[in-house]
Short mmCIF file of C-alpha atoms in Angstrom, two decimals:
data_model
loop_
_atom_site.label_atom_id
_atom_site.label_comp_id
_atom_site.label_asym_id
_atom_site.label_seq_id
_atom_site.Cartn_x
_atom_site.Cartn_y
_atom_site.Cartn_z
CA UNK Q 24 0.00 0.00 0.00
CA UNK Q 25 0.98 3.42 -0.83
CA UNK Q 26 1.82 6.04 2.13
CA UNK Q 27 -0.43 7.99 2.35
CA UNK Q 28 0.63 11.89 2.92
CA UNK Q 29 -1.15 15.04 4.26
CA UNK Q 30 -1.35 16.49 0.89
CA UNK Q 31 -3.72 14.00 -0.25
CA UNK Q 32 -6.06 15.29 2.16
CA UNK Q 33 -7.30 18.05 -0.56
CA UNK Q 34 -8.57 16.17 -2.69
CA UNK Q 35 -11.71 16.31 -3.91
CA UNK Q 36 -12.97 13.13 -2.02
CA UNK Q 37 -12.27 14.80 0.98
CA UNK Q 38 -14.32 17.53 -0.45
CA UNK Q 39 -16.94 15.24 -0.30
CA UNK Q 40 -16.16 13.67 2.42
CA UNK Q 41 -16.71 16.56 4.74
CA UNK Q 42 -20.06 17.08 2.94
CA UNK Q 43 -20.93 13.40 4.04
CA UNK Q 44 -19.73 14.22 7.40
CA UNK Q 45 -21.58 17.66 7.55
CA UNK Q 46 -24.87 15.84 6.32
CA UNK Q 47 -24.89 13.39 8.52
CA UNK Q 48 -24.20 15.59 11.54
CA UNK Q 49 -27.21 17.58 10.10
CA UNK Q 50 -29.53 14.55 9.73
CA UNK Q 51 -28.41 13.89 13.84
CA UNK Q 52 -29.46 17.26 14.66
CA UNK Q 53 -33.05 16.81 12.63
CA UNK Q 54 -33.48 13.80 15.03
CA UNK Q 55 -31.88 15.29 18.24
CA UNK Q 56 -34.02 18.41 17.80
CA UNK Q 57 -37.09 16.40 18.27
CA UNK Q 58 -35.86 14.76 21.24
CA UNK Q 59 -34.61 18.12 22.50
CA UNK Q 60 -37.98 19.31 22.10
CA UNK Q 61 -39.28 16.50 24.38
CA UNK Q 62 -36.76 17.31 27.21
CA UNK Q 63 -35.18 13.86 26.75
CA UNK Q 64 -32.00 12.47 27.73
CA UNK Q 65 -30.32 11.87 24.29
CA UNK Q 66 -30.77 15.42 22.63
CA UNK Q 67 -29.87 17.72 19.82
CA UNK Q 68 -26.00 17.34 20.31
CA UNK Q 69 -25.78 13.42 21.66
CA UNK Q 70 -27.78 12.42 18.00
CA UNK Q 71 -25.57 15.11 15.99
CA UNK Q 72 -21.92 13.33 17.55
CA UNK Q 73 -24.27 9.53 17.21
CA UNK Q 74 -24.26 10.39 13.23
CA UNK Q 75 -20.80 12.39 12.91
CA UNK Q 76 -19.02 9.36 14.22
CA UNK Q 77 -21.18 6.68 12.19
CA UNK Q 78 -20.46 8.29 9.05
CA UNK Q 79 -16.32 8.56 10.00
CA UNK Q 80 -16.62 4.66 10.18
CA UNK Q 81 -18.17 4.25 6.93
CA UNK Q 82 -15.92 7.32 5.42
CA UNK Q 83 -13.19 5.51 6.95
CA UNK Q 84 -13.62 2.12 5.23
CA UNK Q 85 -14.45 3.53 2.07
CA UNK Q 86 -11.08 5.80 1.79
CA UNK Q 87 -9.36 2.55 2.77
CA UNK Q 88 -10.73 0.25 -0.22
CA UNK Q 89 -10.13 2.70 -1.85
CA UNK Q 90 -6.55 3.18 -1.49
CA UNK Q 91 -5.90 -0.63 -1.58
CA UNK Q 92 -7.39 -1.30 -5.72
CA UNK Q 93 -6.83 -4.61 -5.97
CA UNK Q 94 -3.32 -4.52 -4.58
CA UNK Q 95 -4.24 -6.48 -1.29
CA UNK Q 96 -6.25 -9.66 -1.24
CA UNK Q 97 -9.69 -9.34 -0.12
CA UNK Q 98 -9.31 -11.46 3.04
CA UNK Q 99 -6.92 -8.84 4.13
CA UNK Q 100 -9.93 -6.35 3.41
CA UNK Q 101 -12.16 -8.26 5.09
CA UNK Q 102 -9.53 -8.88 8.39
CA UNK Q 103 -9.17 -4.96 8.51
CA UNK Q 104 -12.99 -4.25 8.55
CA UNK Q 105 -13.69 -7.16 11.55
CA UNK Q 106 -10.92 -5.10 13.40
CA UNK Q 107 -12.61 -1.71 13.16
CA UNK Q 108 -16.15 -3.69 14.27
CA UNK Q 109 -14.66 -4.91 16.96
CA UNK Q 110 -13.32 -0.97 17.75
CA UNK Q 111 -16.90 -0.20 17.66
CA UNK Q 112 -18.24 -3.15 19.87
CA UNK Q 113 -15.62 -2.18 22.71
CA UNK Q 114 -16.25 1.55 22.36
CA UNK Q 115 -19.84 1.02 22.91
CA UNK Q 116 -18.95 -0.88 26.29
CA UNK Q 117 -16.71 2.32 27.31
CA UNK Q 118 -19.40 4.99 26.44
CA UNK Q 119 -22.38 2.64 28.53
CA UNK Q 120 -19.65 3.19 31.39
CA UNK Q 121 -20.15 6.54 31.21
CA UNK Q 122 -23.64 7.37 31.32
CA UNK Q 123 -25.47 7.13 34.78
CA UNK Q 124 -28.66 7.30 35.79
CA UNK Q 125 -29.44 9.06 39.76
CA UNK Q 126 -32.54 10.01 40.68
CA UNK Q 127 -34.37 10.12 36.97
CA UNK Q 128 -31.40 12.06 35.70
CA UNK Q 129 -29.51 10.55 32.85
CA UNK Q 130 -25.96 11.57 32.59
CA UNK Q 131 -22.95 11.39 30.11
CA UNK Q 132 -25.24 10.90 27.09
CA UNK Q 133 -22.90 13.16 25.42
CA UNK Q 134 -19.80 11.77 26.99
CA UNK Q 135 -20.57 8.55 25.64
CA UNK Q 136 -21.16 9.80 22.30
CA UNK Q 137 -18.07 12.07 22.19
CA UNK Q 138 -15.94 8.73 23.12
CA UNK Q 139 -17.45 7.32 19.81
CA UNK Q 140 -16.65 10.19 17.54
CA UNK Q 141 -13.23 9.62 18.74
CA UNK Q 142 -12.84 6.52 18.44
CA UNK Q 143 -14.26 6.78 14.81
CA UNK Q 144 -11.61 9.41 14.28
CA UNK Q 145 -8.68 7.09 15.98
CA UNK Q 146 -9.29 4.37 13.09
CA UNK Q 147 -9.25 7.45 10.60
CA UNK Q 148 -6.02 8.76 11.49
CA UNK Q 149 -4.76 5.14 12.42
CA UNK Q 150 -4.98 4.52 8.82
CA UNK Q 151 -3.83 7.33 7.72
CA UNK Q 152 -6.83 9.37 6.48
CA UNK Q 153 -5.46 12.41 8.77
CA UNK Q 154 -8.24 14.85 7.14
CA UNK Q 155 -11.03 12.46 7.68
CA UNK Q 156 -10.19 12.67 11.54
CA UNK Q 157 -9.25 16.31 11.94
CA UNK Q 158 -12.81 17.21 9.70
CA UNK Q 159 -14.78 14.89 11.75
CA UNK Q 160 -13.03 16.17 15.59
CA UNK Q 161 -13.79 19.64 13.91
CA UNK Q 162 -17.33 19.22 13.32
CA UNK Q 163 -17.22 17.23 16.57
CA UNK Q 164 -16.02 20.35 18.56
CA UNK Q 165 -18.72 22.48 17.11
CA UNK Q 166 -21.35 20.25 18.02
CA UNK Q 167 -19.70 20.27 21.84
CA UNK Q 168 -18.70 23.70 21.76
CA UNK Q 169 -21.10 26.07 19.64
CA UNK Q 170 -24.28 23.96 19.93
CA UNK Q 171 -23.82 23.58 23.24
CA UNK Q 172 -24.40 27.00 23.70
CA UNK Q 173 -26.88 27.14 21.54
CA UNK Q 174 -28.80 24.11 23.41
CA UNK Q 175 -28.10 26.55 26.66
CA UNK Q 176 -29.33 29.37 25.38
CA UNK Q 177 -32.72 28.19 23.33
CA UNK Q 178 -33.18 25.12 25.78
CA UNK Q 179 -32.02 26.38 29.57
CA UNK Q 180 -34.80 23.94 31.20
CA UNK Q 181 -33.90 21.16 29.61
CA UNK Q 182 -29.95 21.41 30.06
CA UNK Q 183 -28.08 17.99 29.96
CA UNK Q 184 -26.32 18.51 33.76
CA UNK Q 185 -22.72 17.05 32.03
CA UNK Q 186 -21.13 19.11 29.15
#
């Protein structure tokens, strides 16, 4: 396989690529809205970071078959995507840690779904697709950073207690 360098990060599939990734964290926020609007647990920026980090597994394999053609035998393919789903399994473990319920309050929704964006990310940049990860922790950050204010601001009551 081919090293894979920094300057292949502007290409135009990373173009698209954040598109995909912007899209989907749109599509999370269509959902989380809703839930927002019901003052439930998993809200506007837990659904937006549930999609962003979905969509950097999926952009993640893609850029990878990609880059292999037919140079590497499938089973090698098919070795490296059982990996990253077993990434995923043990993630999801790790995030359930961190969300706790006391007294009718769930916490850490958001925690747990940060964890998975960055574990999506990790297998980005562990394979070398170093724009993949720093577009997807970007849009991450704003989700964490800009809509949480935003969620503060237009939703005070329903505040998730953990930022």
């Amino acid at each position: 396989m081919d090293e894979i360098t920094i300057l292949s990060t502007l290409s135009v599939w990373n173009i698209e690529s954040f598109l995909r990734l912007l899209l989907a964290t749109l599509c999370g926020a269509a959902l989380g809205w809703e839930r927002e609007r019901q003052a439930k647990p998993a809200g506007l920026r837990t659904h937006m970071m549930v999609s962003l980090g979905a969509a950097t597994f999926v952009l993640t394999g893609l850029h990878y078959t990609e880059s292999l053609g037919q140079a590497e035998p499938s089973w090698l393919q098919a070795d490296l995507f059982r990996i990253i789903a077993g990434v995923i399994g043990g993630v999801g473990f790790l995030g359930a840690g961190s969300i706790i319920e006391s007294r009718g309050d769930v916490r850490g929704l958001t925690t747990a779904a940060s964890i998975w964006v960055a574990a999506a990310t990790g297998v980005a940049c562990g394979m070398g697709y170093y724009g993949l990860g720093i577009m997807a922790i970007a849009l991450a950050m704003v989700t964490l950073v800009v809509i949480g204010t935003f969620e503060r601001f237009h939703f005070p009551d329903n505040d998730e207690p953990e930022s």
